[in-house]
CSV table of C-alpha atoms in Angstrom, one decimal:
chain,number,residue,atom,x,y,z
I,1,MET,CA,-93.6,-11.7,-95.3
I,2,THR,CA,-90.1,-10.2,-94.0
I,3,GLU,CA,-87.1,-12.0,-95.5
I,4,GLU,CA,-84.6,-12.4,-93.4
I,5,THR,CA,-80.7,-11.3,-94.9
I,6,PRO,CA,-78.4,-14.9,-94.9
I,7,GLY,CA,-74.9,-14.5,-92.5
I,8,PHE,CA,-76.1,-12.1,-90.0
I,9,GLU,CA,-77.1,-12.2,-86.8
I,10,GLU,CA,-78.7,-9.1,-84.6
I,11,LYS,CA,-76.6,-9.1,-82.0
I,12,PRO,CA,-77.5,-6.5,-78.7
I,13,ASP,CA,-76.1,-3.3,-78.4
I,14,VAL,CA,-73.0,-3.2,-76.3
I,15,PRO,CA,-71.5,-0.4,-75.0
I,16,SER,CA,-68.2,0.9,-75.9
I,17,GLY,CA,-65.6,-0.2,-73.3
I,18,ALA,CA,-68.0,-3.1,-71.5
I,19,ALA,CA,-66.1,-6.3,-70.9
I,20,SER,CA,-67.5,-8.7,-73.8
I,21,ASP,CA,-69.8,-11.9,-71.9
I,22,GLY,CA,-67.7,-14.7,-69.9
I,23,ALA,CA,-64.3,-12.1,-69.1
I,24,GLU,CA,-63.5,-10.7,-66.3
I,25,PRO,CA,-62.6,-6.7,-65.5
I,26,LYS,CA,-59.4,-6.5,-64.6
I,27,ASP,CA,-58.4,-4.5,-61.8
I,28,ALA,CA,-56.2,-1.5,-62.1
I,29,SER,CA,-54.1,-1.9,-58.8
I,30,SER,CA,-52.8,-5.3,-59.8
I,31,SER,CA,-51.4,-4.1,-63.0
I,32,PRO,CA,-47.9,-5.1,-63.5
I,33,GLU,CA,-46.8,-1.7,-65.2
I,34,GLU,CA,-47.6,0.0,-62.0
I,35,GLU,CA,-46.3,-2.4,-59.6
I,36,ALA,CA,-42.8,-2.6,-61.3
I,37,PRO,CA,-42.3,1.2,-59.9
I,38,GLU,CA,-42.7,0.3,-56.8
I,39,ALA,CA,-40.3,-2.4,-57.0
I,40,GLY,CA,-37.5,-0.2,-58.7
I,41,ASP,CA,-37.9,2.5,-55.8
I,42,GLY,CA,-36.7,0.0,-52.9
I,43,VAL,CA,-34.0,-1.2,-54.7
I,44,GLN,CA,-33.3,2.4,-55.6
I,45,THR,CA,-33.3,3.2,-51.6
I,46,VAL,CA,-31.7,0.7,-50.8
I,47,GLY,CA,-29.1,1.6,-53.1
I,48,LEU,CA,-28.6,5.2,-51.5
I,49,THR,CA,-28.4,4.2,-48.2
I,50,ALA,CA,-25.3,1.7,-48.4
I,51,GLN,CA,-23.7,4.7,-50.3
I,52,LEU,CA,-25.1,7.0,-47.4
I,53,ASP,CA,-23.2,4.2,-45.4
I,54,GLN,CA,-19.9,4.7,-47.1
I,55,VAL,CA,-19.7,8.1,-47.2
I,56,ARG,CA,-20.3,8.1,-43.1
I,57,THR,CA,-17.1,5.6,-42.7
I,58,ALA,CA,-14.9,7.7,-45.2
I,59,LEU,CA,-16.2,10.7,-43.0
I,60,ASN,CA,-14.9,9.2,-40.1
I,61,GLU,CA,-11.6,8.0,-41.1
I,62,ARG,CA,-10.9,11.2,-42.2
I,63,THR,CA,-11.8,12.9,-39.1
I,64,ALA,CA,-10.0,10.5,-37.3
I,65,ASP,CA,-7.1,10.9,-39.4
I,66,LEU,CA,-7.3,14.8,-39.0
I,67,GLN,CA,-7.7,14.4,-34.9
I,68,ARG,CA,-4.5,12.5,-34.8
I,69,LEU,CA,-2.4,14.5,-37.3
I,70,GLN,CA,-3.2,17.3,-34.8
I,71,ALA,CA,-2.5,15.8,-32.0
I,72,GLU,CA,1.1,14.7,-33.4
I,73,TYR,CA,1.3,18.6,-34.3
I,74,GLN,CA,0.4,20.1,-30.8
I,75,ASN,CA,3.2,17.4,-29.1
I,76,TYR,CA,5.6,18.6,-32.0
I,77,ARG,CA,4.9,21.9,-30.9
I,78,ARG,CA,5.5,20.8,-27.0
I,79,ARG,CA,8.6,19.3,-27.8
I,80,VAL,CA,10.4,22.1,-30.0
I,81,GLU,CA,9.4,24.6,-27.3
I,82,ARG,CA,10.8,22.4,-25.0
I,83,ASP,CA,13.9,21.6,-26.9
I,84,ARG,CA,14.1,25.6,-27.3
I,85,ALA,CA,14.3,26.4,-23.4
I,86,THR,CA,16.7,23.7,-22.7
I,87,VAL,CA,19.4,25.0,-25.0
I,88,LYS,CA,18.8,28.5,-24.0
I,89,GLU,CA,19.4,27.4,-20.3
I,90,ILE,CA,22.3,25.4,-21.5
I,91,ALA,CA,24.0,28.3,-23.2
I,92,VAL,CA,23.1,30.8,-20.0
I,93,ALA,CA,24.7,28.5,-18.2
I,94,GLY,CA,27.5,28.3,-20.3
I,95,LEU,CA,28.3,32.5,-19.9
I,96,LEU,CA,27.0,32.5,-16.4
I,97,SER,CA,29.8,29.7,-15.1
I,98,GLU,CA,32.4,31.5,-17.1
I,99,LEU,CA,31.5,34.7,-14.7
I,100,LEU,CA,31.6,32.6,-11.3
I,101,PRO,CA,35.3,33.6,-10.9
I,102,VAL,CA,34.3,37.0,-11.2
I,103,LEU,CA,31.7,36.3,-8.3
I,104,ASP,CA,33.9,34.7,-6.0
I,105,ASP,CA,36.5,37.6,-6.4
I,106,ILE,CA,33.5,39.9,-5.6
I,107,GLY,CA,32.3,38.0,-2.7
I,108,ARG,CA,35.6,37.4,-1.1
I,109,ALA,CA,36.7,41.8,-1.4
I,110,ARG,CA,32.9,42.2,0.2
I,111,ASP,CA,33.9,39.9,3.2
I,112,HIS,CA,37.2,42.1,3.6
I,113,ASP,CA,35.4,45.3,3.3
I,114,GLU,CA,37.4,45.9,0.5
I,115,LEU,CA,34.0,46.3,-1.8
I,116,VAL,CA,34.0,50.2,-1.9
I,117,GLY,CA,33.7,53.3,-4.3
I,118,GLY,CA,33.7,52.6,-8.3
I,119,PHE,CA,34.4,48.5,-7.7
I,120,LYS,CA,31.4,48.3,-5.7
I,121,SER,CA,29.1,49.9,-8.2
I,122,VAL,CA,30.3,47.7,-10.8
I,123,ALA,CA,30.3,44.9,-8.9
I,124,GLU,CA,26.6,45.5,-7.7
I,125,SER,CA,25.9,45.7,-11.3
I,126,VAL,CA,27.4,42.5,-12.6
I,127,GLU,CA,25.1,40.7,-9.7
I,128,THR,CA,22.1,42.3,-10.9
I,129,VAL,CA,22.5,41.4,-14.0
I,130,VAL,CA,23.3,37.5,-13.2
I,131,ALA,CA,20.5,37.3,-11.0
I,132,LYS,CA,18.1,38.8,-14.2
I,133,LEU,CA,19.3,35.9,-15.8
I,134,GLY,CA,18.2,33.3,-13.4
I,135,LEU,CA,21.5,32.9,-11.4
I,136,GLN,CA,20.8,31.8,-7.5
I,137,GLN,CA,23.6,31.3,-4.8
I,138,PHE,CA,22.9,28.6,-2.1
I,139,GLY,CA,24.8,27.1,0.7
I,140,LYS,CA,24.2,28.6,4.5
I,141,GLU,CA,26.2,27.5,7.6
I,142,GLY,CA,24.6,24.9,9.7
I,143,GLU,CA,22.4,23.0,6.8
I,144,PRO,CA,22.4,19.4,6.8
I,145,PHE,CA,25.0,18.2,4.1
I,146,ASP,CA,23.2,17.1,0.6
I,147,PRO,CA,25.5,15.3,-2.1
I,148,THR,CA,23.6,16.5,-4.6
I,149,ILE,CA,24.1,19.9,-3.7
I,150,HIS,CA,27.1,20.3,-1.4
I,151,GLU,CA,31.0,19.2,-2.7
I,152,ALA,CA,33.0,18.0,0.9
I,153,LEU,CA,36.4,19.9,1.0
I,154,MET,CA,36.8,19.8,4.7
I,155,HIS,CA,35.9,16.7,7.1
I,156,SER,CA,36.2,16.7,11.1
I,157,TYR,CA,34.2,15.6,14.8
I,158,ALA,CA,32.4,17.9,16.5
I,159,PRO,CA,30.3,17.1,19.8
I,160,ASP,CA,27.6,19.6,19.2
I,161,VAL,CA,26.0,18.2,15.8
I,162,THR,CA,23.1,14.9,15.2
I,163,GLU,CA,23.8,14.3,11.5
I,164,THR,CA,26.8,15.5,9.1
I,165,THR,CA,26.4,19.2,8.9
I,166,CYS,CA,28.1,22.0,6.7
I,167,VAL,CA,29.8,24.0,9.6
I,168,ALA,CA,31.6,26.0,7.1
I,169,ILE,CA,31.0,27.4,3.4
I,170,LEU,CA,34.4,27.5,1.8
I,171,GLN,CA,32.6,28.7,-1.8
I,172,PRO,CA,29.0,29.3,-2.3
I,173,GLY,CA,27.2,27.0,-5.0
I,174,TYR,CA,25.2,28.5,-7.9
I,175,ARG,CA,22.2,27.3,-9.7
I,176,ILE,CA,19.7,28.2,-12.3
I,177,GLY,CA,16.1,26.8,-11.6
I,178,GLU,CA,16.8,23.2,-11.1
I,179,ARG,CA,20.1,23.0,-13.0
I,180,THR,CA,23.2,22.6,-10.7
I,181,ILE,CA,26.2,25.3,-12.0
I,182,ARG,CA,28.2,24.5,-9.2
I,183,PRO,CA,28.0,22.9,-5.9
I,184,ALA,CA,28.7,24.3,-2.8
I,185,ARG,CA,31.9,23.6,-1.5
I,186,VAL,CA,31.8,23.1,1.9
I,187,ALA,CA,33.6,22.0,5.6
I,188,VAL,CA,31.2,19.4,7.1
I,189,ALA,CA,31.3,17.9,10.5
I,190,GLU,CA,30.0,14.5,11.9
I,191,PRO,CA,28.9,14.0,15.7
I,192,GLN,CA,31.6,12.5,17.3
I,193,PRO,CA,32.0,8.6,17.8
I,194,GLY,CA,30.5,7.8,20.9
I,195,ALA,CA,29.8,10.9,22.0
I,196,THR,CA,25.9,12.1,23.5
I,197,PRO,CA,24.6,14.4,21.6
I,198,ALA,CA,24.4,18.1,23.2
I,199,ALA,CA,20.9,18.4,22.9
I,200,ALA,CA,20.3,15.4,24.2
I,201,LYS,CA,22.6,15.9,27.3
I,202,GLU,CA,20.1,19.0,28.3
I,203,GLU,CA,17.0,17.3,27.6
I,204,LYS,CA,19.0,14.6,29.9
I,205,SER,CA,19.5,16.9,32.4
I,206,THR,CA,16.6,18.6,32.1
I,207,ASP,CA,14.8,15.5,33.0
I,208,GLU,CA,17.0,14.8,36.1
I,209,GLU,CA,16.6,18.6,37.2
I,210,SER,CA,12.3,17.7,37.0
I,211,GLY,CA,12.8,14.9,38.8
I,212,GLY,CA,14.4,16.1,41.7
I,213,THR,CA,12.5,18.9,42.6
I,214,GLU,CA,9.4,16.5,42.2
I,215,GLU,CA,7.1,17.0,45.1
I,216,VAL,CA,6.2,13.9,47.7
């Protein structure tokens, strides 16, 4: 007869690591320890995206500032160069204005055939120098009167003009570029009041002659 030791029951052998009766095996994929890192990665990505947007915004602002500064600098350079050219032109115009009486004397001497010998060489040298500095002479007989560049010192009427015309140049005008140093001083003539212009008379006589020879 076999004796049983009180207080001990026989249990079936269960492999270590096997789940106990009534307990469900745990799914490793649903472990909270592994879900937490995935949520942390999403938050970190959102934070990096926000920082990248801030950096891009700051970069665009700095780029716009640099472009604005560059445009302002280019405008400043153009303004300085324009002002420098204007100052130079004014200085040259002031110098040449003092030489206009000398040029007038040279012109009168040339008109009277007195520009000879050494005086001729000096005069031509002076004219060459002022031409290199940009001085230009203007004013011719027969051109229409322009009050912006002509100064009328004498006035008369003439039957052979159709508009106010410069009939004599008393003193030539001078300019540098678009700047007029001295207007041309001229004598002007206007059409005779009530007179038929010579061109109209010639045209009328031509028409009469052609009409008189028309064949019937």
